[in-house]
Coordinates of C-alpha atoms in Angstrom, one line a residue:
Chain A
M218 CA 20.9 2.8 7.3
T219 CA 20.6 0.5 3.4
V220 CA 22.9 -1.9 3.9
P221 CA 21.4 -5.2 2.2
V222 CA 19.6 -7.4 4.4
L223 CA 19.1 -10.9 3.6
S224 CA 21.3 -12.5 0.7
G225 CA 19.2 -11.7 -2.4
S226 CA 17.5 -8.7 -1.0
V227 CA 16.1 -6.3 -3.3
V228 CA 18.1 -3.5 -1.2
A229 CA 21.2 -5.5 -2.2
D230 CA 20.6 -4.3 -5.4
L231 CA 21.4 -0.3 -4.6
V232 CA 23.8 2.0 -5.9
L233 CA 24.9 3.5 -2.6
P234 CA 27.0 6.9 -2.8
D235 CA 30.7 6.2 -1.7
D236 CA 31.5 9.7 0.0
E237 CA 30.7 9.3 3.5
T238 CA 29.7 13.0 4.1
V239 CA 27.5 12.5 1.3
V240 CA 26.1 10.2 3.0
R241 CA 25.9 11.7 6.4
R242 CA 24.0 14.7 5.2
R243 CA 21.5 13.0 3.2
Y244 CA 20.9 11.6 6.9
R245 CA 21.3 14.4 8.1
A246 CA 18.1 15.8 6.0
T247 CA 16.3 13.2 5.9
F248 CA 16.3 13.4 10.0
L249 CA 15.3 16.9 10.2
V250 CA 12.3 16.8 7.7
L251 CA 11.3 13.3 9.3
A252 CA 11.5 15.6 13.0
L253 CA 9.5 18.6 10.8
V254 CA 6.5 16.0 9.8
L255 CA 6.6 14.7 13.2
A256 CA 5.7 18.5 14.6
I257 CA 3.0 18.9 12.0
A258 CA 1.8 15.7 12.3
P259 CA -0.3 16.3 15.1
F260 CA -2.1 19.2 13.4
V261 CA -3.4 16.8 10.8
A262 CA -4.5 13.4 12.8
Y263 CA -5.2 12.4 16.0
P264 CA -2.4 12.5 18.6
V265 CA -3.7 9.0 20.0
F266 CA -3.2 7.4 16.6
L267 CA 0.3 9.3 15.9
M268 CA 1.4 8.1 19.0
Q269 CA 0.2 4.3 18.6
V270 CA 2.1 4.7 14.8
L271 CA 5.3 6.3 16.9
C272 CA 5.7 3.2 19.7
F273 CA 4.7 0.0 16.4
A274 CA 7.9 2.1 14.4
L275 CA 9.8 2.4 17.3
F276 CA 9.6 -1.5 18.0
G277 CA 9.9 -2.3 14.1
L278 CA 12.7 -0.2 14.4
S279 CA 14.7 -2.7 17.1
F280 CA 13.4 -5.5 15.0
N281 CA 15.1 -3.3 11.9
M282 CA 18.6 -3.1 13.1
L283 CA 18.8 -7.1 14.6
L284 CA 17.8 -7.9 10.9
G285 CA 19.2 -5.7 9.3
Y286 CA 22.7 -5.4 10.7
G287 CA 22.8 -9.0 12.2
G288 CA 21.1 -10.6 9.8
L289 CA 19.2 -12.3 12.9
L290 CA 15.5 -13.0 12.2
S291 CA 13.5 -13.1 15.3
F292 CA 10.4 -14.4 15.7
G293 CA 9.7 -13.5 19.3
H294 CA 10.0 -10.0 19.8
A295 CA 6.6 -9.4 21.4
A296 CA 8.7 -11.1 25.1
F297 CA 10.5 -7.8 25.0
F298 CA 7.7 -5.5 23.8
G299 CA 5.4 -7.5 25.9
L300 CA 7.8 -7.7 29.1
A301 CA 8.2 -4.1 29.2
S302 CA 4.7 -2.9 28.8
Y303 CA 3.9 -5.1 32.1
V304 CA 6.7 -4.0 34.0
G305 CA 5.8 -0.4 33.2
A306 CA 2.4 -0.2 33.8
Y307 CA 2.8 -2.4 36.9
A308 CA 5.4 0.1 38.1
A309 CA 3.1 3.0 37.1
K310 CA 0.4 1.9 38.7
Y311 CA 0.9 0.1 41.9
G312 CA 4.8 1.1 42.4
G313 CA 3.5 4.6 42.0
L314 CA 6.6 5.6 39.9
A315 CA 6.8 8.5 37.7
P316 CA 6.2 7.7 34.1
E317 CA 9.8 8.6 32.9
L318 CA 11.2 5.5 35.4
A319 CA 8.1 2.9 34.5
I320 CA 9.2 3.7 31.0
V321 CA 13.2 2.9 31.7
L322 CA 12.1 0.1 34.2
G323 CA 10.4 -1.5 31.5
A324 CA 13.2 -0.9 28.8
L325 CA 15.6 -1.9 31.4
S326 CA 13.8 -5.9 32.1
S327 CA 13.7 -6.3 28.6
A328 CA 17.5 -5.5 27.9
I329 CA 17.9 -8.3 30.6
L330 CA 15.6 -10.8 29.0
G331 CA 17.1 -10.1 25.6
S332 CA 20.2 -11.0 26.8
I333 CA 19.3 -13.9 28.7
F334 CA 17.3 -15.0 25.1
G335 CA 19.9 -13.7 22.8
A336 CA 22.8 -15.9 24.8
I337 CA 20.2 -19.2 24.0
A338 CA 19.1 -18.4 20.6
I339 CA 22.0 -17.3 19.1
R340 CA 23.4 -21.0 19.9
R341 CA 21.9 -22.1 16.5
Q342 CA 21.5 -20.3 13.1
G343 CA 18.6 -18.8 10.3
I344 CA 15.4 -20.9 10.4
Y345 CA 16.4 -22.3 14.3
F346 CA 17.3 -19.0 15.3
A347 CA 13.7 -17.9 14.6
M348 CA 11.9 -21.0 15.8
I349 CA 14.2 -20.5 19.0
T350 CA 13.1 -17.1 19.4
L351 CA 9.3 -17.7 19.2
A352 CA 9.2 -21.1 21.5
L353 CA 11.1 -18.3 24.0
A354 CA 8.7 -15.7 23.3
Q355 CA 5.9 -18.1 23.9
L356 CA 7.4 -19.1 27.2
L357 CA 6.7 -15.4 28.4
Y358 CA 3.3 -16.0 27.2
F359 CA 2.1 -18.9 29.2
V360 CA 3.9 -17.5 32.5
S361 CA 2.1 -14.2 31.8
V362 CA -1.0 -16.1 31.4
Q363 CA -0.6 -18.3 34.6
T364 CA 0.2 -15.4 36.6
P365 CA -2.6 -12.9 36.4
E366 CA -1.9 -11.7 39.9
L367 CA 1.1 -9.7 38.2
T368 CA -0.5 -9.6 34.9
G369 CA -4.0 -9.1 35.4
G370 CA -4.8 -12.2 33.5
E371 CA -6.9 -11.8 30.7
N372 CA -8.0 -8.6 31.9
G373 CA -4.2 -6.9 31.6
I374 CA -3.2 -4.2 33.5
Q375 CA -6.1 -1.2 33.0
G376 CA -5.9 2.3 33.8
V377 CA -2.0 3.0 34.1
P378 CA -1.9 6.3 35.1
R379 CA -0.2 8.4 32.6
G380 CA 1.4 10.6 35.4
K381 CA 3.6 13.3 35.2
L382 CA 6.6 13.6 33.3
F383 CA 9.4 14.9 35.6
G384 CA 7.1 16.0 38.0
L385 CA 5.8 18.5 35.6
L386 CA 4.1 18.2 32.3
D387 CA 1.2 16.4 32.8
L388 CA 0.6 13.5 30.3
A389 CA -3.0 13.5 30.3
D390 CA -2.5 16.2 27.6
D391 CA -2.6 14.5 24.5
R392 CA -0.6 16.8 22.7
M393 CA 2.1 17.3 25.6
L394 CA 2.1 12.9 25.5
Y395 CA 2.6 13.1 22.0
A396 CA 5.5 15.5 21.7
V397 CA 7.4 13.2 24.7
V398 CA 6.8 9.9 22.3
A399 CA 7.6 11.9 19.3
G400 CA 10.5 12.7 21.3
I401 CA 11.5 9.0 22.6
F402 CA 10.9 7.9 18.9
L403 CA 13.2 10.8 17.5
A404 CA 16.0 9.7 20.6
G405 CA 15.9 5.9 19.5
L406 CA 15.6 7.1 15.9
L407 CA 19.4 8.4 16.4
F408 CA 20.6 6.2 18.6
V409 CA 19.8 3.3 16.1
Y410 CA 21.5 5.3 14.1
R411 CA 24.8 6.0 16.2
I412 CA 25.0 1.7 16.7
V413 CA 24.9 1.1 13.3
R414 CA 28.0 4.1 12.2
S415 CA 30.1 2.5 15.3
P416 CA 32.9 0.5 14.6
F417 CA 30.3 -2.2 17.0
G418 CA 28.2 -1.6 14.3
Q419 CA 30.8 -2.4 11.6
I420 CA 31.5 -5.3 13.3
C421 CA 28.1 -6.6 13.8
K422 CA 27.8 -6.2 9.9
A423 CA 30.9 -8.2 9.2
I424 CA 29.7 -11.0 11.1
R425 CA 26.4 -11.0 9.0
D426 CA 28.3 -11.5 6.3
N427 CA 31.4 -13.8 7.1
E428 CA 31.2 -15.4 10.8
P429 CA 33.8 -17.5 9.9
R430 CA 36.2 -14.9 8.7
A431 CA 34.9 -12.4 11.4
I432 CA 36.0 -14.8 13.7
S433 CA 39.2 -15.4 12.7
L434 CA 40.1 -12.4 12.6
G435 CA 40.2 -12.6 16.3
Y436 CA 36.0 -11.1 17.2
R437 CA 34.2 -12.9 19.6
T438 CA 31.4 -12.9 17.5
R439 CA 29.1 -14.5 20.3
H440 CA 29.4 -11.5 22.4
Y441 CA 29.0 -9.1 19.3
K442 CA 25.3 -11.3 18.8
V443 CA 24.4 -11.2 22.2
L444 CA 24.5 -7.5 23.0
L445 CA 23.0 -6.7 19.7
F446 CA 20.1 -8.5 20.7
T447 CA 20.1 -7.3 23.6
L448 CA 20.4 -3.8 22.5
S449 CA 17.7 -4.8 19.9
A450 CA 15.0 -5.7 22.9
A451 CA 15.8 -3.3 25.0
L452 CA 14.6 -0.9 22.3
A453 CA 11.5 -3.3 21.4
G454 CA 10.9 -2.9 25.4
L455 CA 11.0 0.9 25.4
A456 CA 8.7 1.1 22.8
G457 CA 6.3 -1.6 25.1
A458 CA 6.7 0.6 27.6
T459 CA 5.6 3.8 26.4
K460 CA 2.7 2.2 24.4
A461 CA 1.8 0.8 28.1
I462 CA 1.5 4.4 29.0
V463 CA 0.0 5.9 26.5
F464 CA -2.4 3.5 26.3
Q465 CA -2.8 3.1 30.0
L466 CA -3.2 -0.5 29.4
A467 CA -0.5 -3.9 29.0
S468 CA -2.3 -6.6 28.0
L469 CA -1.8 -10.4 27.0
T470 CA -2.1 -9.2 23.4
D471 CA 1.3 -7.8 23.9
V472 CA 3.1 -10.8 24.6
H473 CA 1.2 -13.2 21.9
W474 CA 3.0 -14.8 18.4
S475 CA 0.9 -12.2 16.6
T476 CA 2.4 -8.9 17.9
S477 CA 6.0 -11.3 17.3
G478 CA 4.1 -11.3 13.7
E479 CA 3.0 -7.4 13.7
V480 CA 6.4 -6.2 14.1
V481 CA 8.3 -8.5 11.1
L482 CA 5.0 -7.5 9.1
I483 CA 6.0 -3.6 10.0
T484 CA 9.4 -3.9 8.9
L485 CA 8.8 -5.8 5.4
V486 CA 6.5 -3.5 4.3
G487 CA 8.3 -0.7 5.4
G488 CA 11.3 -1.9 3.9
L489 CA 14.0 -4.0 5.4
G490 CA 17.1 -2.4 6.4
T491 CA 15.9 1.3 5.4
M492 CA 16.0 4.1 8.3
L493 CA 12.3 5.2 6.9
G494 CA 11.0 1.7 6.7
P495 CA 9.9 1.3 10.1
I496 CA 7.5 4.4 10.5
V497 CA 6.1 4.0 6.9
G498 CA 5.2 0.3 7.8
A499 CA 3.9 1.4 11.1
L500 CA 1.9 4.1 9.3
V501 CA -0.1 1.6 7.1
I502 CA 0.1 -1.4 9.7
V503 CA -2.0 1.3 11.8
S504 CA -4.2 2.8 9.9
M505 CA -5.1 -0.5 8.4
Q506 CA -6.2 -2.0 11.7
N507 CA -7.9 1.1 12.7
Y508 CA -10.1 0.7 9.6
L509 CA -10.8 -3.1 10.0
A510 CA -10.9 -3.2 13.6
N511 CA -14.8 -3.7 13.2
F512 CA -14.2 -6.3 10.8
G513 CA -13.8 -9.3 13.3
A514 CA -10.7 -11.7 11.8
W515 CA -10.8 -9.7 8.1
T516 CA -7.2 -8.2 10.2
T517 CA -6.2 -11.1 10.5
V518 CA -6.4 -12.2 6.6
V519 CA -5.6 -8.6 5.7
Q520 CA -1.7 -8.8 7.3
G521 CA -1.4 -12.4 5.5
A522 CA -2.2 -11.3 2.6
I523 CA -0.2 -8.3 3.0
F524 CA 2.6 -10.7 4.0
I525 CA 2.1 -13.1 0.6
V526 CA 2.4 -9.9 -1.6
C527 CA 5.3 -8.5 0.2
V528 CA 7.0 -11.5 0.3
S529 CA 6.5 -12.7 -3.3
L530 CA 6.5 -9.2 -5.1
L531 CA 7.7 -6.5 -3.0
R532 CA 10.7 -7.7 -0.7
G533 CA 12.5 -4.1 -0.2
G534 CA 8.3 -2.9 1.1
I535 CA 7.6 0.4 0.3
V536 CA 10.9 2.6 0.9
G537 CA 12.8 0.6 -1.1
L538 CA 10.3 0.6 -4.3
V539 CA 10.9 4.5 -3.9
Q540 CA 14.6 4.1 -2.8
K541 CA 15.0 2.1 -6.7
W542 CA 13.1 4.4 -8.4
T543 CA 15.0 7.8 -7.0
G544 CA 18.6 6.1 -6.3
R545 CA 18.3 8.0 -3.2
A546 CA 19.3 5.9 0.6
L547 CA 16.2 6.5 3.0
Chain B
M169 CA -2.2 -50.9 43.5
E170 CA -4.0 -48.2 44.2
E171 CA -1.5 -45.1 44.3
L172 CA 1.9 -45.5 42.3
L173 CA 4.3 -42.5 43.7
G174 CA 1.5 -40.6 45.8
I175 CA -0.6 -40.4 42.3
P176 CA -3.7 -42.6 41.7
V177 CA -2.9 -45.2 39.5
Q178 CA -6.2 -44.5 37.4
A179 CA -5.0 -40.9 36.8
L180 CA -1.1 -41.4 36.3
F181 CA -1.9 -43.9 33.2
G182 CA -4.9 -41.4 31.5
Q183 CA -2.5 -38.7 31.5
I184 CA 0.2 -40.5 30.2
L185 CA -1.9 -42.0 27.5
L186 CA -3.0 -38.1 26.7
G187 CA 0.9 -37.5 26.6
L188 CA 1.2 -40.2 24.1
I189 CA -1.4 -38.7 21.9
N190 CA -0.4 -35.4 22.2
G191 CA 3.4 -37.2 21.4
S192 CA 1.9 -38.7 18.1
F193 CA 0.7 -35.4 16.9
Y194 CA 3.9 -33.7 17.8
A195 CA 5.7 -36.5 15.9
I196 CA 3.1 -36.6 12.7
L197 CA 4.2 -33.1 12.8
S198 CA 7.5 -32.6 13.1
L199 CA 7.6 -35.4 10.6
G200 CA 6.0 -33.0 7.7
L201 CA 8.2 -30.5 9.0
A202 CA 11.2 -32.2 9.0
I203 CA 10.6 -33.2 5.3
I204 CA 9.5 -30.2 3.9
F205 CA 13.1 -28.4 5.6
G206 CA 15.2 -31.3 4.3
L207 CA 13.8 -31.1 0.2
L208 CA 12.4 -27.1 0.1
N209 CA 15.3 -25.5 3.5
I210 CA 11.9 -23.8 4.4
I211 CA 10.1 -24.0 8.0
N212 CA 6.7 -24.5 7.0
F213 CA 4.4 -22.0 9.7
T214 CA 1.4 -22.9 7.3
H215 CA 1.7 -26.7 9.1
G216 CA -0.8 -25.5 12.0
A217 CA -3.3 -24.0 9.9
Q218 CA -2.8 -27.1 7.2
Y219 CA -3.6 -29.8 10.6
M220 CA -6.3 -27.1 11.3
L221 CA -8.0 -27.5 8.0
G222 CA -7.8 -31.7 8.1
A223 CA -10.1 -31.2 11.7
F224 CA -11.9 -28.5 9.8
L225 CA -12.5 -30.7 6.3
A226 CA -14.2 -33.6 8.5
W227 CA -15.8 -31.6 10.5
M228 CA -17.4 -29.6 7.3
G229 CA -18.0 -33.2 5.7
L230 CA -20.0 -34.8 8.4
S231 CA -21.9 -31.4 8.9
Y232 CA -22.4 -30.5 5.4
L233 CA -22.7 -33.6 3.3
G234 CA -22.9 -36.0 6.3
V235 CA -19.5 -37.8 5.1
G236 CA -18.3 -39.9 7.9
Y237 CA -15.2 -40.2 9.6
W238 CA -13.6 -43.0 7.3
T239 CA -13.9 -41.4 3.9
A240 CA -13.1 -37.9 6.0
L241 CA -9.1 -39.6 6.9
L242 CA -8.6 -40.1 3.5
I243 CA -10.6 -37.0 1.5
A244 CA -9.3 -34.1 4.1
P245 CA -5.8 -35.3 3.8
L246 CA -6.2 -35.4 -0.1
L247 CA -7.8 -31.7 -0.6
V248 CA -5.2 -30.3 1.8
G249 CA -1.8 -32.1 -0.2
L250 CA -3.6 -30.6 -2.8
T251 CA -4.1 -27.1 -2.0
G252 CA -0.6 -27.7 -0.7
I253 CA 0.5 -28.2 -4.3
A254 CA -0.8 -25.4 -4.9
I255 CA 0.9 -22.8 -3.0
E256 CA 4.0 -24.8 -3.6
R257 CA 4.1 -24.1 -7.7
L258 CA 2.1 -20.8 -7.2
L259 CA 3.9 -19.0 -4.4
L260 CA 6.9 -20.7 -2.8
A261 CA 8.5 -22.5 -6.0
R262 CA 8.9 -18.0 -6.7
L263 CA 11.2 -18.3 -4.1
A264 CA 13.7 -20.6 -4.5
N265 CA 16.5 -18.3 -5.6
V266 CA 16.1 -16.3 -2.5
D267 CA 16.6 -16.1 1.2
H268 CA 15.0 -19.4 2.6
L269 CA 13.3 -16.9 5.4
Y270 CA 11.4 -15.6 3.1
G271 CA 9.5 -18.5 2.8
F272 CA 9.4 -18.5 6.5
L273 CA 7.6 -15.9 6.2
L274 CA 5.5 -16.4 3.4
T275 CA 3.8 -19.7 5.0
Y276 CA 3.4 -17.8 8.1
G277 CA 1.4 -14.8 6.1
I278 CA -0.3 -18.0 4.6
A279 CA -1.6 -19.6 7.8
L280 CA -2.8 -16.1 9.0
V281 CA -4.9 -15.9 6.1
I282 CA -6.1 -19.4 6.5
Q283 CA -6.9 -19.4 9.7
G284 CA -8.4 -15.6 9.9
L285 CA -10.9 -16.6 7.4
F286 CA -12.0 -19.3 9.3
R287 CA -12.2 -17.1 12.4
N288 CA -14.4 -15.5 10.2
Y289 CA -17.1 -17.3 9.3
Y290 CA -16.9 -20.3 12.6
G291 CA -15.7 -17.9 15.4
A292 CA -13.9 -18.8 18.0
S293 CA -15.7 -21.3 19.2
A294 CA -15.4 -24.8 19.4
L295 CA -17.2 -27.3 17.4
P296 CA -17.8 -31.0 18.8
Y297 CA -16.9 -33.8 16.5
P298 CA -18.2 -37.2 17.3
V299 CA -16.0 -40.2 18.1
P300 CA -16.7 -42.6 15.1
A301 CA -19.3 -45.5 16.0
E302 CA -16.7 -48.5 15.5
L303 CA -14.2 -46.6 18.2
R304 CA -16.6 -46.2 20.7
G305 CA -16.1 -47.4 24.5
G306 CA -13.5 -48.8 25.3
Y307 CA -11.5 -51.3 27.1
D308 CA -10.9 -52.0 30.9
L309 CA -7.0 -52.8 31.7
G310 CA -7.6 -53.9 35.3
F311 CA -5.0 -50.5 36.5
M312 CA -6.9 -47.5 33.7
F313 CA -9.3 -47.9 31.2
L314 CA -8.5 -47.3 27.7
P315 CA -10.8 -45.8 25.0
T316 CA -10.7 -47.2 22.2
Y317 CA -10.8 -44.4 19.7
R318 CA -7.8 -42.7 22.1
G319 CA -6.2 -46.2 21.5
W320 CA -6.7 -45.8 17.7
V321 CA -5.0 -42.9 17.4
V322 CA -1.7 -44.0 19.5
A323 CA -1.7 -46.7 16.9
I324 CA -2.5 -45.1 13.5
S325 CA 0.0 -42.1 14.1
L326 CA 2.8 -44.8 14.9
A327 CA 1.8 -46.9 11.9
I328 CA 2.1 -43.5 9.7
C329 CA 5.2 -42.5 11.3
L330 CA 6.9 -46.2 10.5
A331 CA 5.4 -46.1 6.8
T332 CA 7.1 -42.4 6.2
W333 CA 10.2 -43.5 7.8
L334 CA 10.1 -46.9 5.5
L335 CA 9.1 -45.0 2.3
I336 CA 11.9 -42.5 2.9
E337 CA 14.8 -45.3 4.3
K338 CA 14.4 -48.4 1.7
T339 CA 12.1 -47.6 -1.1
R340 CA 13.4 -46.2 -4.9
L341 CA 10.9 -42.9 -4.8
G342 CA 12.6 -42.0 -0.6
S343 CA 16.2 -42.4 -2.2
H344 CA 15.4 -40.2 -4.8
L345 CA 14.0 -38.0 -2.0
R346 CA 17.1 -38.7 0.2
A347 CA 19.8 -37.5 -3.1
A348 CA 17.5 -34.5 -4.0
T349 CA 17.8 -33.4 -0.4
E350 CA 21.6 -33.9 -0.6
K351 CA 22.5 -32.7 -4.0
P352 CA 19.2 -31.0 -5.4
G353 CA 21.7 -30.3 -8.7
L354 CA 23.5 -33.4 -9.4
T355 CA 20.3 -35.0 -8.8
E356 CA 18.5 -33.5 -11.5
A357 CA 21.5 -34.1 -13.8
F358 CA 20.6 -37.5 -13.6
G359 CA 17.4 -36.9 -14.8
I360 CA 15.1 -36.5 -11.8
N361 CA 12.4 -34.4 -11.9
V362 CA 13.7 -32.7 -8.7
P363 CA 11.3 -29.5 -8.8
L364 CA 8.5 -32.4 -9.3
L365 CA 9.4 -34.0 -6.3
V366 CA 9.2 -30.8 -4.6
T367 CA 6.4 -29.7 -5.1
M368 CA 5.4 -33.4 -4.1
T369 CA 7.2 -33.2 -0.9
Y370 CA 5.5 -30.0 0.3
G371 CA 1.6 -31.7 -0.9
A372 CA 2.4 -34.7 1.3
G373 CA 4.0 -32.9 4.2
A374 CA 0.9 -30.6 4.3
A375 CA -1.5 -34.4 4.0
L376 CA 0.0 -35.8 6.6
A377 CA -0.8 -32.1 8.9
A378 CA -4.2 -32.9 7.5
F379 CA -4.3 -36.3 8.4
A380 CA -3.4 -35.4 11.7
G381 CA -5.9 -33.1 12.1
V382 CA -8.6 -35.4 11.8
L383 CA -7.8 -37.4 14.0
A384 CA -7.5 -34.5 16.7
A385 CA -10.7 -34.3 15.8
P386 CA -12.6 -36.1 18.1
I387 CA -10.7 -35.5 20.8
Y388 CA -9.8 -31.9 20.9
S389 CA -12.7 -30.2 19.5
V390 CA -12.4 -28.2 15.8
N391 CA -11.6 -24.6 16.2
P392 CA -9.1 -22.1 14.5
Q393 CA -7.0 -21.5 16.6
M394 CA -6.0 -25.4 17.5
G395 CA -3.2 -25.2 15.1
A396 CA -2.0 -21.8 15.4
D397 CA -0.6 -22.8 19.5
L398 CA 0.3 -26.6 18.6
I399 CA 3.0 -25.3 15.9
I400 CA 4.7 -23.6 17.9
V401 CA 5.2 -26.0 20.7
V402 CA 6.0 -28.4 17.6
F403 CA 8.7 -26.0 16.8
G404 CA 10.5 -26.5 20.1
V405 CA 9.8 -30.1 19.6
V406 CA 11.8 -29.7 16.3
V407 CA 14.2 -28.0 17.8
I408 CA 15.4 -30.6 20.4
G409 CA 15.3 -33.6 17.8
G410 CA 17.3 -31.7 15.2
M411 CA 15.5 -32.1 11.4
G412 CA 18.1 -34.5 10.4
S413 CA 16.7 -37.4 11.1
I414 CA 13.4 -38.9 10.5
L415 CA 13.3 -41.3 13.4
G416 CA 15.0 -38.8 15.2
A417 CA 11.7 -36.6 14.7
I418 CA 9.1 -39.2 15.9
V419 CA 11.1 -40.2 18.8
T420 CA 11.1 -36.8 19.8
G421 CA 7.6 -36.6 19.5
F422 CA 6.4 -39.4 20.9
G423 CA 8.9 -38.8 24.0
L424 CA 7.9 -35.3 24.5
G425 CA 4.7 -36.0 24.5
L426 CA 4.8 -38.6 27.8
I427 CA 7.3 -35.7 29.6
E428 CA 4.3 -33.2 29.2
G429 CA 1.9 -35.9 30.1
L430 CA 3.6 -36.5 33.0
T431 CA 4.9 -32.8 34.0
K432 CA 0.6 -32.5 34.1
V433 CA 0.0 -35.1 36.3
F434 CA 3.0 -33.9 39.0
Y435 CA 3.1 -30.5 38.2
A436 CA 0.0 -29.4 35.8
P437 CA 0.7 -25.2 35.5
A438 CA 4.3 -26.4 33.9
S439 CA 2.8 -28.6 31.4
D440 CA 2.5 -25.9 29.3
I441 CA 6.6 -24.7 29.1
V442 CA 8.1 -27.7 29.8
I443 CA 9.1 -28.1 26.3
F444 CA 9.9 -25.1 25.8
V445 CA 11.7 -25.6 29.4
I446 CA 13.4 -28.6 27.7
M447 CA 14.0 -26.7 24.7
I448 CA 16.5 -24.4 26.5
V449 CA 18.4 -26.5 28.4
I450 CA 19.2 -28.7 24.9
L451 CA 20.1 -25.8 23.3
L452 CA 23.0 -25.2 26.6
V453 CA 24.0 -28.8 26.3
R454 CA 24.2 -30.3 22.4
P455 CA 23.3 -26.8 20.3
A456 CA 22.5 -29.6 17.3
G457 CA 19.8 -30.9 18.8
L458 CA 19.2 -34.9 19.6
F459 CA 19.4 -36.2 16.6
G460 CA 21.0 -33.1 14.8
K461 CA 24.5 -33.3 13.0
A462 CA 26.4 -29.9 14.1

């Protein structure tokens, strides 16, 4: 996962090894190291904090896939995160659904919404695409505000039961839940890896780099874009619904534009178009938020400042910087 | 004539007026966005924050220094324009050679910083700003009561929009601007200082937003979030109108404000989303926007 993202990106300078087996071996090694780190992590940090990081890392992964491989900057990804959060929370609390079903249902509803929003938004490109996704997400936000009987309005849906996974594993135990969330995250990572290395992923990259050419080769580029958008929305939904189960809460913040901005920031800080970028970004941003939690709006100020610094000086993000130093794709 | 279409006439025209006022702000803000986009190729997310800054400067001027409305109407856009020039020179100009989406993200970051700072010092509550003495009261038009200040906002907004249009379409400076929008390299070869033009354009766009902010201060109460939600609606307006035409931006702005106002009369809950719904319809029917070129 090391393709150049956005023309002129820092990642583009990276020299990639040509040999496919070497690339594959490196990814496998990175993945195993990451799995090992995740296994050790709950012994050195709070599981709840780690779960928050993993949910936002998964969210970042979905955004990164769309931007990195489709060249599509969605500024409305909170819609999918938030919708799944509401659907998952509602299903678990009022529908009495098991957590795994609530999460799947949440991700599914986001996939459906993603296919609709995607079909509308891809009618324009570049900056218009970003504005349209933002406006569509704001539409969902207003609908959420106006249907308190479903969303709980300002209070959100509170006290969502964590329940028992497959009727067996009690998720009230933070460590147990952490293991599940880590599993979901790693599955999401493998899923993205599979997609972008598949023929479908290759065609998406071709469309990103030269759409007229892809069209002339006979590809229905619209279908590919909408499908990529839908998959990304489903993944964002997976993150949102998991978050609702972990924090037992779905709220208006989940669908707010600031959450859309946050996922952009997470991916930007970590490194656009890199496999480890979203998790590094989520670790940085979630830590920063927890640290500044008692300082009111300073969180917003610091987030804005990080945006400015990243865009001006560090367009490859932290992982991009490390890649440059080591000459290795991460 | 007590009722029209089952709606009390007073309420109907009251909402239409409110719609026109919202439309004034949509028009001025989308105009500024379009001008900046033409030359810089970026969408200025800071626009909402600059609108808020205009309103806040007016409020601060009155509360701390006793500076009145009319002075604020001149000074606030000037100050915000100057900070805009600084932002362009120090930050945006460095991004000229990378993907323009980075410029969008940069202006988003700047907006977060400005809004966050104001929320720290002024909280989220609304601060009142009085209507200037000269514009208090109103006129009884027979079918409705027209508050003077509201009439003034619509009139001055129209005047500013038309003045901007004349400046761009009919003056020498405007022709330079249009040339630089079409072919920056060639324009520079003719000895026109394009980077200076770019900087001044960003400053002017920011100043327009601040001007709208000062106009808004006596109508909507002043608060740090006032620009954040508005700017997303203005993005919708810009998508509907397309950014190719100055007159198009003005017409779309006022028209959508009016539609929004009417929606409030007939089905109030839909008024928050009507512009987004229209945006969806336009995208399906005419993807380039009403006045856009495909």
